[in-house]
Amino acid sequence: MEQLAGKKKAILDTTLELIREHGFHGTPMSLVAKKAGVAAGTIYHYFESKDALICNVFSYIMTNAIEAMQQNDSESLPYKYRFYNLWLNLYRFYSHNPNVLIFFEQFVNSPYQKLMHDTKQDKIRQHLNLFMAQGVRDGFLREANPEVLSVLVLGNIITTAKMMRLRHVSITEQELLQIREIIWDGMTKRS
Amino acid sequence: MEQLAGKKKAILDTTLELIREHGFHGTPMSLVAKKAGVAAGTIYHYFESKDALICNVFSYIMTNAIEAMQQNDSESLPYKYRFYNLWLNLYRFYSHNPNVLIFFEQFVNSPYQKLMHDTKQDKIRQHLNLFMAQGVRDGFLREANPEVLSVLVLGNIITTAKMMRLRHVSITEQELLQIREIIWDGMTKRS
Amino acid sequence: MEQLAGKKKAILDTTLELIREHGFHGTPMSLVAKKAGVAAGTIYHYFESKDALICNVFSYIMTNAIEAMQQNDSESLPYKYRFYNLWLNLYRFYSHNPNVLIFFEQFVNSPYQKLMHDTKQDKIRQHLNLFMAQGVRDGFLREANPEVLSVLVLGNIITTAKMMRLRHVSITEQELLQIREIIWDGMTKRS
Amino acid sequence: MEQLAGKKKAILDTTLELIREHGFHGTPMSLVAKKAGVAAGTIYHYFESKDALICNVFSYIMTNAIEAMQQNDSESLPYKYRFYNLWLNLYRFYSHNPNVLIFFEQFVNSPYQKLMHDTKQDKIRQHLNLFMAQGVRDGFLREANPEVLSVLVLGNIITTAKMMRLRHVSITEQELLQIREIIWDGMTKRS
DNA sequence: TATGAATGAGGATTCATTCAT
DNA sequence: TATGAATGAATCCTCATTCAT
């Protein structure tokens, strides 16, 4: 989660944390300013408005998520291995950054989302789409619309990551791997 | 979605619709009053505060969701048939009531959620939990924590219902049944 | 200057007075509220915004000015008499309502003016235009564009009314009548 | 309108233009800085405050106006000729510098005016006073308070110059000369 | 029950001004 | 001189809530 420096980063990080805790509405700019250690007006040097700030937090997060997802991936690895790695990468990212997960969900279901014209918006799903399409083409996955598959996988990862956080269901490492297996098994052809 | 009458229902319905469209923050009580055709003060006869109103909308929705889920279910039916029916019931409910879907997600990821002490909070998952436990016990599903399974199923249904709405991925009836099959296969298949 | 009642009138009157004294910028809504004896929010029940309030003050004033101008006028009276009366009516109005005069000037030279789509905008000059046209047609005034004449007369009246207020030149009743004579003499044909 | 050089002049000119367009309130220092091509802080090297800047713009303009007014004037010329020349000089100046005209009016009706202790404040009227007094003394003008006459003449010129700009009344060269004649006739004619 | 005018605390945003470089 | 990031007081406006009718 590192890449910007100084006040701008402080503002973004603070906003992310506060919004996770108090929601968009419950997070006044004055509070962001105070927690980030800057003056209220300073925020407006870096971001045009509260909306813009929130959208920037989204982009900032997205960049990190995409990076995390692709770690240790390589076209030369076996498909199933790649899938398992990708699944775990994303799961770990969301799981280790609960702020992101909750912010993300709040954002997607909010009117803010409409303000985003960023192509970054869904790089994750685009990447997944390609990966799924390849799996179908090469016979690793059952015949199905790759777009549908990638939404399912993404939903599955997020659901799993949220499980403990929101549903108070705690899972063991073993269960985690089982969940990954369930979605993989479901997507592969019946033997 | 019918069961209350008169102004109270009008207020609940209006609130639901407005919040889906504009979010919690973007929905002032005055707007609810105007759209519902009542005076601002009238809302406070039925609900203690805005928070209470929002929580009541949640309960109201939940009641409907639970009802929808259980339609045509019976213990005497075959397990897989029951699962398929239950899946489709919930999918259809969310799919036909997009307001509910979005409100629900917003609510769950918001600070309002903490205000709910209602046991109704997760009747859906409780019902699912029992159903999954039975499936595991009777050998229809693979050995797994029933709680985990029900969260996965619920996540899968919601993901599917949101697919078209939020991700602009449209799915055919055939794909829909395939998705249902994927999650079933994943939960039953042994590697 | 009477016609509305209650808080709305209080707000308009207070605004007029404060703006004359401190200018548009120097008159915060909070001050208007305090002086008018209402809560800040109350102003927004009656006026959409500060801009709208200011434009409303203008309309409010205009209505009064038009009324004052036409007092004791009648088509059956001699032309010169009508002119003298009209001149004095307007002069007296501006002179007795210095708030109006200054507000008016500030308004006309400000960006607020562009927000006015009110046809009331220049009823005074329209009325004057007709009156001047008649005077030219009937040979009482020299051959000249009536529009030009009415602007000259209006400018003359306002200049006179402002004289004491802004230029610290005080004039006697006799000088006043002389001024009126000067503009009349200028506009009538050379003998 | 030339006499200072470099950044100071750029700041003054920019301020004048921006204030005409957007008013005192609508012209932030940051905008002046940007349009003038200097840093915000630089303005404060030349002017103590925004108020001081605005008052300086006024003085700057005044200097130019006075200069323009006296062009081609000489005590040895015939009185009526001198009046006609003076009238046209001022008219032309205001007419060719609409920024000045509007700024001037805004300034005079604003609280800024009170901050001016500059004797320049009304050099124009002082000059006019002397000229009118001479006219009355030498029998060119009717018996009247010279101060009153000069205010009338000044008001007449400004009214005329504003006519096109603010009232959207366009006047021909011929009408222009007629207006000048009207005010002259009014001031000289005896009934 | 129902109304809606009134409230006023709270929040987003602006902008004159400063100061370290 | 010149810069422009940073400041934070001040301002406009919103909106949940109350209460007299």
CSV table of C-alpha atoms in Angstrom, one decimal, chain D:
chain,number,residue,atom,x,y,z
D,1,MET,CA,-3.8,53.5,-19.7
D,2,GLU,CA,-0.1,52.9,-19.6
D,3,GLN,CA,2.4,54.2,-17.1
D,4,LEU,CA,3.6,51.5,-14.8
D,5,ALA,CA,5.6,48.6,-16.0
D,6,GLY,CA,5.9,44.9,-15.3
D,7,LYS,CA,4.2,42.8,-12.7
D,8,LYS,CA,2.6,45.7,-10.8
D,9,LYS,CA,0.8,46.9,-13.9
D,10,ALA,CA,-0.2,43.4,-14.8
D,11,ILE,CA,-1.7,42.9,-11.4
D,12,LEU,CA,-3.7,46.2,-11.5
D,13,ASP,CA,-5.0,45.6,-15.1
D,14,THR,CA,-6.0,42.0,-14.3
D,15,THR,CA,-7.7,43.1,-11.1
D,16,LEU,CA,-9.7,45.8,-12.9
D,17,GLU,CA,-10.8,43.4,-15.6
D,18,LEU,CA,-11.7,40.5,-13.3
D,19,ILE,CA,-13.6,42.8,-10.9
D,20,ARG,CA,-15.6,44.3,-13.7
D,21,GLU,CA,-16.6,40.8,-14.8
D,22,HIS,CA,-17.1,39.0,-11.5
D,23,GLY,CA,-17.4,41.7,-8.9
D,24,PHE,CA,-15.3,42.2,-5.8
D,25,HIS,CA,-16.5,39.1,-4.2
D,26,GLY,CA,-16.2,37.0,-7.3
D,27,THR,CA,-12.5,37.8,-7.7
D,28,PRO,CA,-10.2,35.8,-5.5
D,29,MET,CA,-6.6,36.8,-5.2
D,30,SER,CA,-5.6,33.4,-6.5
D,31,LEU,CA,-7.4,34.2,-9.7
D,32,VAL,CA,-5.8,37.6,-10.0
D,33,ALA,CA,-2.4,35.9,-9.5
D,34,LYS,CA,-3.1,33.2,-12.1
D,35,LYS,CA,-4.4,35.6,-14.8
D,36,ALA,CA,-1.6,38.1,-14.1
D,37,GLY,CA,1.0,35.4,-14.4
D,38,VAL,CA,2.4,35.9,-10.9
D,39,ALA,CA,2.4,33.8,-7.7
D,40,ALA,CA,-0.1,34.6,-5.1
D,41,GLY,CA,2.5,35.8,-2.7
D,42,THR,CA,3.9,38.2,-5.2
D,43,ILE,CA,0.8,40.4,-5.1
D,44,TYR,CA,1.6,41.0,-1.4
D,45,HIS,CA,4.9,42.4,-2.3
D,46,TYR,CA,3.2,45.2,-4.1
D,47,PHE,CA,0.0,45.6,-2.2
D,48,GLU,CA,-0.6,45.2,1.5
D,49,SER,CA,-4.0,43.5,1.2
D,50,LYS,CA,-6.8,42.9,-1.2
D,51,ASP,CA,-8.4,46.1,0.0
D,52,ALA,CA,-5.3,48.0,-0.7
D,53,LEU,CA,-5.1,46.5,-4.1
D,54,ILE,CA,-8.6,47.5,-4.9
D,55,CYS,CA,-8.0,51.0,-3.7
D,56,ASN,CA,-4.9,51.2,-5.8
D,57,VAL,CA,-6.8,50.1,-8.8
D,58,PHE,CA,-9.2,53.0,-8.2
D,59,SER,CA,-6.3,55.5,-7.9
D,60,TYR,CA,-4.7,54.1,-11.0
D,61,ILE,CA,-7.9,54.6,-13.0
D,62,MET,CA,-8.5,58.0,-11.6
D,63,THR,CA,-5.2,59.2,-12.7
D,64,ASN,CA,-6.0,58.1,-16.2
D,65,ALA,CA,-9.4,59.6,-16.1
D,66,ILE,CA,-8.2,63.0,-15.1
D,67,GLU,CA,-5.6,63.0,-17.8
D,68,ALA,CA,-8.1,62.1,-20.4
D,69,MET,CA,-10.5,64.8,-19.3
D,70,GLN,CA,-8.0,67.6,-19.6
D,71,GLN,CA,-6.8,66.7,-23.1
D,72,ASN,CA,-6.7,69.6,-25.5
D,73,ASP,CA,-8.2,72.0,-22.9
D,74,SER,CA,-6.9,75.5,-22.5
D,75,GLU,CA,-8.0,78.5,-20.7
D,76,SER,CA,-7.7,80.6,-23.8
D,77,LEU,CA,-10.4,78.6,-25.7
D,78,PRO,CA,-14.0,79.8,-25.8
D,79,TYR,CA,-16.1,78.5,-22.8
D,80,LYS,CA,-18.7,76.5,-24.7
D,81,TYR,CA,-16.0,74.9,-26.8
D,82,ARG,CA,-14.1,74.0,-23.7
D,83,PHE,CA,-17.3,72.4,-22.2
D,84,TYR,CA,-18.1,70.5,-25.3
D,85,ASN,CA,-14.5,69.2,-25.4
D,86,LEU,CA,-14.4,68.3,-21.8
D,87,TRP,CA,-17.7,66.5,-22.1
D,88,LEU,CA,-16.6,64.4,-25.0
D,89,ASN,CA,-13.2,63.7,-23.5
D,90,LEU,CA,-14.8,62.1,-20.4
D,91,TYR,CA,-17.5,60.4,-22.4
D,92,ARG,CA,-14.9,58.9,-24.7
D,93,PHE,CA,-12.7,57.8,-21.8
D,94,TYR,CA,-15.5,56.0,-20.1
D,95,SER,CA,-16.9,54.6,-23.3
D,96,HIS,CA,-13.6,53.2,-24.4
D,97,ASN,CA,-12.8,51.8,-21.0
D,98,PRO,CA,-16.0,50.1,-19.9
D,99,ASN,CA,-14.0,48.2,-17.3
D,100,VAL,CA,-13.3,51.5,-15.7
D,101,LEU,CA,-16.9,52.6,-15.8
D,102,ILE,CA,-18.2,49.5,-14.1
D,103,PHE,CA,-15.4,49.2,-11.6
D,104,PHE,CA,-15.9,52.8,-10.7
D,105,GLU,CA,-19.6,52.5,-10.0
D,106,GLN,CA,-19.1,49.3,-8.0
D,107,PHE,CA,-16.4,51.0,-6.0
D,108,VAL,CA,-18.3,54.2,-5.3
D,109,ASN,CA,-21.3,52.2,-3.9
D,110,SER,CA,-19.2,49.8,-1.9
D,111,PRO,CA,-17.6,49.9,1.6
D,112,TYR,CA,-14.2,50.0,0.0
D,113,GLN,CA,-14.8,53.6,-0.8
D,114,LYS,CA,-14.6,54.4,2.8
D,115,LEU,CA,-11.1,53.1,2.9
D,116,MET,CA,-9.9,55.7,0.5
D,117,HIS,CA,-8.3,58.7,2.1
D,118,ASP,CA,-6.7,59.6,-1.2
D,119,THR,CA,-7.3,63.2,-2.2
D,120,LYS,CA,-7.4,61.9,-5.7
D,121,GLN,CA,-10.8,60.6,-4.7
D,122,ASP,CA,-12.6,63.3,-6.5
D,123,LYS,CA,-10.1,65.3,-8.5
D,124,ILE,CA,-12.5,65.1,-11.4
D,125,ARG,CA,-15.3,66.8,-9.6
D,126,GLN,CA,-13.0,69.4,-8.1
D,127,HIS,CA,-11.8,70.3,-11.6
D,128,LEU,CA,-15.4,70.4,-12.8
D,129,ASN,CA,-16.4,72.6,-9.9
D,130,LEU,CA,-13.9,75.2,-10.8
D,131,PHE,CA,-14.9,75.1,-14.4
D,132,MET,CA,-18.6,75.4,-13.6
D,133,ALA,CA,-18.0,78.2,-11.1
D,134,GLN,CA,-16.2,80.1,-13.8
D,135,GLY,CA,-19.1,79.6,-16.2
D,136,VAL,CA,-21.6,80.9,-13.8
D,137,ARG,CA,-19.4,83.8,-12.8
D,138,ASP,CA,-18.8,84.8,-16.4
D,139,GLY,CA,-22.4,84.5,-17.3
D,140,PHE,CA,-22.2,81.5,-19.6
D,141,LEU,CA,-24.3,79.3,-17.4
D,142,ARG,CA,-27.5,80.1,-15.5
D,143,GLU,CA,-27.3,81.1,-11.9
D,144,ALA,CA,-26.9,77.9,-10.0
D,145,ASN,CA,-24.7,76.2,-7.4
D,146,PRO,CA,-21.6,75.2,-9.4
D,147,GLU,CA,-21.2,72.0,-7.3
D,148,VAL,CA,-24.7,71.0,-8.3
D,149,LEU,CA,-24.0,71.7,-11.9
D,150,SER,CA,-20.8,69.6,-11.9
D,151,VAL,CA,-22.5,66.7,-10.3
D,152,LEU,CA,-25.3,66.9,-12.9
D,153,VAL,CA,-22.8,67.0,-15.8
D,154,LEU,CA,-20.8,64.1,-14.4
D,155,GLY,CA,-23.9,62.1,-13.9
D,156,ASN,CA,-25.0,62.9,-17.4
D,157,ILE,CA,-21.8,61.8,-18.9
D,158,ILE,CA,-21.7,58.5,-17.0
D,159,THR,CA,-25.4,57.9,-17.7
D,160,THR,CA,-24.7,58.3,-21.4
D,161,ALA,CA,-21.6,56.1,-21.3
D,162,LYS,CA,-23.5,53.4,-19.4
D,163,MET,CA,-26.4,53.6,-21.7
D,164,MET,CA,-25.2,51.2,-24.3
D,165,ARG,CA,-23.2,49.1,-22.0
D,166,LEU,CA,-25.8,48.4,-19.3
D,167,ARG,CA,-29.2,49.3,-20.9
D,168,HIS,CA,-28.5,47.9,-24.3
D,169,VAL,CA,-29.6,51.2,-25.8
D,170,SER,CA,-27.3,52.0,-28.7
D,171,ILE,CA,-26.9,55.6,-29.7
D,172,THR,CA,-25.7,57.2,-32.9
D,173,GLU,CA,-22.9,59.8,-33.1
D,174,GLN,CA,-25.6,62.3,-33.8
D,175,GLU,CA,-27.6,61.4,-30.7
D,176,LEU,CA,-24.5,61.6,-28.7
D,177,LEU,CA,-24.0,65.2,-29.7
D,178,GLN,CA,-27.6,65.9,-29.1
D,179,ILE,CA,-27.3,64.6,-25.5
D,180,ARG,CA,-24.4,66.9,-25.0
D,181,GLU,CA,-26.5,69.7,-26.3
D,182,ILE,CA,-29.4,68.9,-24.1
D,183,ILE,CA,-27.3,69.2,-20.9
D,184,TRP,CA,-25.7,72.4,-22.2
D,185,ASP,CA,-29.0,73.9,-23.2
D,186,GLY,CA,-30.5,73.0,-19.8
D,187,MET,CA,-27.7,74.7,-18.0
D,188,THR,CA,-27.7,77.8,-20.1
D,189,LYS,CA,-31.3,78.4,-21.2
D,190,ARG,CA,-33.4,80.8,-19.2
D,191,SER,CA,-37.1,80.2,-19.1
